[in-house]
PDB file of N, CA and C in Angstrom:
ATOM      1  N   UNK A   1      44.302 -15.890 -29.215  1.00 55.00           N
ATOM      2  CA  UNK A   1      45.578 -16.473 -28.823  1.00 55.00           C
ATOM      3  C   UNK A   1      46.573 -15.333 -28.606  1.00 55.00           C
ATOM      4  N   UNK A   2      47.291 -15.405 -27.786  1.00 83.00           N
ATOM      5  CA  UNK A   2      48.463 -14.646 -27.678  1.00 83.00           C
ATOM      6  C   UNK A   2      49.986 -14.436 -27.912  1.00 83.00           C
ATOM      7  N   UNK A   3      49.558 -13.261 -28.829  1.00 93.00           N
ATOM      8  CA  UNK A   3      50.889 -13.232 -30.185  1.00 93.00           C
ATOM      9  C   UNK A   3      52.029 -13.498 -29.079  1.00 93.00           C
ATOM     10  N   UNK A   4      52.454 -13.311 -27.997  1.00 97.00           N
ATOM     11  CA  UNK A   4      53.197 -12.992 -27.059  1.00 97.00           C
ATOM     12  C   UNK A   4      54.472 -14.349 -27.392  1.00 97.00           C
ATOM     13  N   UNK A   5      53.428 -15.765 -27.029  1.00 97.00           N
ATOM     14  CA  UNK A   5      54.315 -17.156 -26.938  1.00 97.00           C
ATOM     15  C   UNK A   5      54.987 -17.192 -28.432  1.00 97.00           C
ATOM     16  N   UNK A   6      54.431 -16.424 -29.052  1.00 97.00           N
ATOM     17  CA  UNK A   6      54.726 -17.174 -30.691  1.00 97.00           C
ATOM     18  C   UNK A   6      56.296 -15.821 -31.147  1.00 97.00           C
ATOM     19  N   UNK A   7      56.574 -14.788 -30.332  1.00 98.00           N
ATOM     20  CA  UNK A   7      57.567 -14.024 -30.621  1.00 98.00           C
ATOM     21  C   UNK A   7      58.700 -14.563 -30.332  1.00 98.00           C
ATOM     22  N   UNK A   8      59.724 -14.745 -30.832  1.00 98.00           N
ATOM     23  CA  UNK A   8      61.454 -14.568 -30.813  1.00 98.00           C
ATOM     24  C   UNK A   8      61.743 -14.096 -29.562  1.00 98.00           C
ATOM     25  N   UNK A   9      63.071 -14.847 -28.980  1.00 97.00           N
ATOM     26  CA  UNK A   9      63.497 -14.546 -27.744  1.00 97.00           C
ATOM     27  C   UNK A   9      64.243 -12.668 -28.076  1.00 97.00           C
ATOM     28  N   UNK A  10      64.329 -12.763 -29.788  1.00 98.00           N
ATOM     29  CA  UNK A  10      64.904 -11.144 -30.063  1.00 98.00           C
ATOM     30  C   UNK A  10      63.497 -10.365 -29.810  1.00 98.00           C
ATOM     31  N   UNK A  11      62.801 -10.952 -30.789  1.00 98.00           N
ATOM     32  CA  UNK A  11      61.497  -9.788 -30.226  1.00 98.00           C
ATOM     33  C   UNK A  11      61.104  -9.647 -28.874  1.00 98.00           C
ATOM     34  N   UNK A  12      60.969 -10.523 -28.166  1.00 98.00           N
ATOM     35  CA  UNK A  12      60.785  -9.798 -26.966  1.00 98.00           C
ATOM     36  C   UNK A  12      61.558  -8.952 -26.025  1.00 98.00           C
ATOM     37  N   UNK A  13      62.444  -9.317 -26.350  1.00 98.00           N
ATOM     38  CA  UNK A  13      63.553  -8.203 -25.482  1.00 98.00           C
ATOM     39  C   UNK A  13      63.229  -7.160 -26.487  1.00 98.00           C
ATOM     40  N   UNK A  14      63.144  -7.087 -27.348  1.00 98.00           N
ATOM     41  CA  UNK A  14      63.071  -5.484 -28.078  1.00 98.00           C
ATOM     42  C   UNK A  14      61.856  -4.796 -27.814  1.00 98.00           C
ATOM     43  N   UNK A  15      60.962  -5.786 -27.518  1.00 98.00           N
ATOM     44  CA  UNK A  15      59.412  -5.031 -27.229  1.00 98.00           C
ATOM     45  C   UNK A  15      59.563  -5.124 -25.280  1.00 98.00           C
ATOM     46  N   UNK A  16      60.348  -5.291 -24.822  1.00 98.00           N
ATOM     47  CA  UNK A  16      60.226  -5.272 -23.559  1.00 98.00           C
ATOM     48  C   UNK A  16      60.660  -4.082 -23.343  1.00 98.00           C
ATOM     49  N   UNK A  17      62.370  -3.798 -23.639  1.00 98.00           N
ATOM     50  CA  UNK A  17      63.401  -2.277 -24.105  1.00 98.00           C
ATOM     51  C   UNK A  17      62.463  -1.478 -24.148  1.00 98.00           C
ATOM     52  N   UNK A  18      61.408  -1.618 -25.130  1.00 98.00           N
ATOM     53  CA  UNK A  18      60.651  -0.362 -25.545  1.00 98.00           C
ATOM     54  C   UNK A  18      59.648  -0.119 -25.097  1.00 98.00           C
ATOM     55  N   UNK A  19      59.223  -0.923 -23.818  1.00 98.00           N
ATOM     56  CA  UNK A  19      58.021  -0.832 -23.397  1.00 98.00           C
ATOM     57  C   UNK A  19      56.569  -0.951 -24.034  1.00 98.00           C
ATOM     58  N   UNK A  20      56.988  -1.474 -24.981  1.00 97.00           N
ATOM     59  CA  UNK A  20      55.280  -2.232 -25.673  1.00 97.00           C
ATOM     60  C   UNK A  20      54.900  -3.133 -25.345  1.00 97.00           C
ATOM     61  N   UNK A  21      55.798  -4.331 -24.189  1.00 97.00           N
ATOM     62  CA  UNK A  21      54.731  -5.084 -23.480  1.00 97.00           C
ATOM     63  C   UNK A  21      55.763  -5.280 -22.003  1.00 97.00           C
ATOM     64  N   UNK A  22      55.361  -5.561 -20.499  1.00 96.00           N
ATOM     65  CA  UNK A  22      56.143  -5.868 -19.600  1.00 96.00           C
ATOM     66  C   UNK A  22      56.777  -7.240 -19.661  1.00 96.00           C
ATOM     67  N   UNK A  23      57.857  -7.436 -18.702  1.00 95.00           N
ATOM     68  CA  UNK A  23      58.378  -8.773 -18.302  1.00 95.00           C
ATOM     69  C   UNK A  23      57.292  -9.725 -17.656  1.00 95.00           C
ATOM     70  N   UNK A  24      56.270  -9.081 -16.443  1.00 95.00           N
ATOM     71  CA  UNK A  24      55.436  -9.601 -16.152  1.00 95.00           C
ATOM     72  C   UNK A  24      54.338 -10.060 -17.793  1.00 95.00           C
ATOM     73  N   UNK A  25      53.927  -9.574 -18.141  1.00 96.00           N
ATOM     74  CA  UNK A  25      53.128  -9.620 -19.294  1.00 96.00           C
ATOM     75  C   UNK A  25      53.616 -11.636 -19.989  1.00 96.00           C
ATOM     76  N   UNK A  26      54.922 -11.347 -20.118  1.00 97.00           N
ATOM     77  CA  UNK A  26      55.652 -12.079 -20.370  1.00 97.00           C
ATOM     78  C   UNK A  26      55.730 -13.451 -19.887  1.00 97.00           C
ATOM     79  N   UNK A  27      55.980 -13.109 -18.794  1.00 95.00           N
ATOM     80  CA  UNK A  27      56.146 -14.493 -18.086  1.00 95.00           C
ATOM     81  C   UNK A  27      53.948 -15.084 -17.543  1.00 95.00           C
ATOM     82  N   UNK A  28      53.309 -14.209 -17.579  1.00 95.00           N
ATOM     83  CA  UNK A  28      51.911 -14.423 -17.927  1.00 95.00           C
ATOM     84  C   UNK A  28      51.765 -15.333 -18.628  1.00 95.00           C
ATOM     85  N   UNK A  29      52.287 -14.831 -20.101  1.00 97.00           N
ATOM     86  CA  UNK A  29      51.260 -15.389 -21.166  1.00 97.00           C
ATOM     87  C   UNK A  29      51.924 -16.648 -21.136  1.00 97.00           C
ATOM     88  N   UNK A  30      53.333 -16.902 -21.157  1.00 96.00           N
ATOM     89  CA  UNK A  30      53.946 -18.597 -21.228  1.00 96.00           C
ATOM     90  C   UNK A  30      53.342 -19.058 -20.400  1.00 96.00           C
ATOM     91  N   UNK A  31      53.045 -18.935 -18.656  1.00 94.00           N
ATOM     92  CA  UNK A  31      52.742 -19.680 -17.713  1.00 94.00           C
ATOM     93  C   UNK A  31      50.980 -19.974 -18.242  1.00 94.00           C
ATOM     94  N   UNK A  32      50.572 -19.306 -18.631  1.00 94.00           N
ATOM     95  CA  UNK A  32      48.969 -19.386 -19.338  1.00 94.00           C
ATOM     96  C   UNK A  32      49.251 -20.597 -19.781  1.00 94.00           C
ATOM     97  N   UNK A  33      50.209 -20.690 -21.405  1.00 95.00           N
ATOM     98  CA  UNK A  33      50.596 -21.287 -22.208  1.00 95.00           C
ATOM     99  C   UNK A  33      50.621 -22.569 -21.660  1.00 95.00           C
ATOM    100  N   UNK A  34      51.559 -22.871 -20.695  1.00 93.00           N
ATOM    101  CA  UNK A  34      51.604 -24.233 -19.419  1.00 93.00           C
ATOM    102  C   UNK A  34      50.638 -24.591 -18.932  1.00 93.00           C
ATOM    103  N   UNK A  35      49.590 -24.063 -18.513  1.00 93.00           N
ATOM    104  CA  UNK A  35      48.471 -24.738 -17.857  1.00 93.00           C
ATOM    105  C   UNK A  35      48.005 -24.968 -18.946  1.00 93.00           C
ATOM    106  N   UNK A  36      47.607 -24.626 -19.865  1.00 94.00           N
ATOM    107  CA  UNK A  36      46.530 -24.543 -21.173  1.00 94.00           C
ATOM    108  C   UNK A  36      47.227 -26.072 -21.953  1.00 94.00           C
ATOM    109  N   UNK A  37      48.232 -25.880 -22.300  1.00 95.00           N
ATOM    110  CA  UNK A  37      48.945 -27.451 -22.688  1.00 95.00           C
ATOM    111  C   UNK A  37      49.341 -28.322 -21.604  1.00 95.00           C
ATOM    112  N   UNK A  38      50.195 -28.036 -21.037  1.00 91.00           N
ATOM    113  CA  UNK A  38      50.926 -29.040 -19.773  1.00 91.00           C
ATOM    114  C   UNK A  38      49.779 -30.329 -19.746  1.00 91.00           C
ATOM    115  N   UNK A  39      48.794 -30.192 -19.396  1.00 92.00           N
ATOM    116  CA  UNK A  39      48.001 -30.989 -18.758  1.00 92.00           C
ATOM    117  C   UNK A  39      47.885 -32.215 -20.038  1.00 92.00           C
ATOM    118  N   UNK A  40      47.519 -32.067 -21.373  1.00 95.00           N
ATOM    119  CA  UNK A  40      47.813 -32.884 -22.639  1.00 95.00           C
ATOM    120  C   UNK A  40      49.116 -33.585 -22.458  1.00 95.00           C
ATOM    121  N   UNK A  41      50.156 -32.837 -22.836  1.00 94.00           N
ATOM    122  CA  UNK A  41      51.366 -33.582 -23.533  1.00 94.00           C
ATOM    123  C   UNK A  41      52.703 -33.786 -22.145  1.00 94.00           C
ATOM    124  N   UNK A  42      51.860 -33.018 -20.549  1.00 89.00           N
ATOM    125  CA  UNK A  42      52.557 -33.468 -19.524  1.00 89.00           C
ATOM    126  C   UNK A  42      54.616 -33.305 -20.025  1.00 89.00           C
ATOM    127  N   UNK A  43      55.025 -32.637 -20.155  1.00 91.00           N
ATOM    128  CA  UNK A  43      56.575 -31.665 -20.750  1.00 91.00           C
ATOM    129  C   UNK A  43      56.742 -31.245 -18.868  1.00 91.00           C
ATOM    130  N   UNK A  44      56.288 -30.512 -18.165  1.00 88.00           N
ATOM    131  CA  UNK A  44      56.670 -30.010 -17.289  1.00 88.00           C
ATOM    132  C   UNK A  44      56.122 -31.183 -16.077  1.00 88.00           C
ATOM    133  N   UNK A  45      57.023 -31.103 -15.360  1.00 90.00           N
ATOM    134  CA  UNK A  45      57.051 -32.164 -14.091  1.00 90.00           C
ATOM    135  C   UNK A  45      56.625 -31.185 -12.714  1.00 90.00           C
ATOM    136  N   UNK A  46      57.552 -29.824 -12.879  1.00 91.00           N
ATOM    137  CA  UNK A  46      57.059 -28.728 -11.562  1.00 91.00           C
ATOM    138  C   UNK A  46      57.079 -27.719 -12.824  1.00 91.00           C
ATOM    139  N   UNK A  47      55.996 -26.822 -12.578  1.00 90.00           N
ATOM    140  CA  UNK A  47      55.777 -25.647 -12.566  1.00 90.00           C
ATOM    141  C   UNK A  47      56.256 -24.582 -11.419  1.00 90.00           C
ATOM    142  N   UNK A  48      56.923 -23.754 -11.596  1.00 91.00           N
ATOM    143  CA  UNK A  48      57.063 -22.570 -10.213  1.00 91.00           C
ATOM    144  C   UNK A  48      56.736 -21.357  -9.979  1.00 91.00           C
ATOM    145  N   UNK A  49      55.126 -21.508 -10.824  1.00 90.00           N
ATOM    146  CA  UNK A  49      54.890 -20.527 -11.477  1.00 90.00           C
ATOM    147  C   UNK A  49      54.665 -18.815 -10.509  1.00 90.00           C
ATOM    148  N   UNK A  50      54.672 -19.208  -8.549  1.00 90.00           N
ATOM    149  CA  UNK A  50      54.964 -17.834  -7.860  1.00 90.00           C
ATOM    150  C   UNK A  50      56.201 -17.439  -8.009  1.00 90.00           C
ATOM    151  N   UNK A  51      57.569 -18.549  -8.128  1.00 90.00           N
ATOM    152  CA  UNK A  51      58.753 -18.292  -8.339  1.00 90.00           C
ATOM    153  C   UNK A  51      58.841 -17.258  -9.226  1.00 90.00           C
ATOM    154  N   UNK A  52      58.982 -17.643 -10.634  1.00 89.00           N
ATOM    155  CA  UNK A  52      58.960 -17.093 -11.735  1.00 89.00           C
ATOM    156  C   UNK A  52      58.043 -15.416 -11.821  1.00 89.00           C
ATOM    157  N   UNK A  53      56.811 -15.260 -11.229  1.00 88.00           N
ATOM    158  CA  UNK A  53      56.308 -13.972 -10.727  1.00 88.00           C
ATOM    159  C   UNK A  53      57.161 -12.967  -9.794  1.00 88.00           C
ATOM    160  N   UNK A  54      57.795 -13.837  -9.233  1.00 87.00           N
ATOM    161  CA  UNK A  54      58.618 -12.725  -8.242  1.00 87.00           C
ATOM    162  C   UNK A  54      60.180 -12.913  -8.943  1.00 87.00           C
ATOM    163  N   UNK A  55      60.546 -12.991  -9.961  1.00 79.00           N
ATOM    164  CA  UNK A  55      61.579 -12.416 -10.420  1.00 79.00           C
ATOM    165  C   UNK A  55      61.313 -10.990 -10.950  1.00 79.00           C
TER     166      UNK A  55
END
């Protein structure tokens, strides 16, 4: 599993700052996170998930 979803909106900006993991990395592992659940408990209506890559 990936420690990534389970960090603090503080930890990640501090591990982003410091380069121990990217923004891309980031927005990866949640959008993972979405397909991997979404489909169960149906929370998201659109996904945008090229959007969100090209920020």
């Amino acid at each position: 599993m990936n420690e990534i979803i389970y960090a603090s909106a503080t930890q990640l900006a501090r591990a982003i700052r410091e380069g121990e993991v990217s923004s891309e990395e980031v927005v990866s592992a949640y959008l993972g996170r979405i397909e991997e659940v979404n489909p169960k408990v149906n929370a998201l209506v659109q996904v945008t998930a090229d959007a969100a890559r090209e920020r």
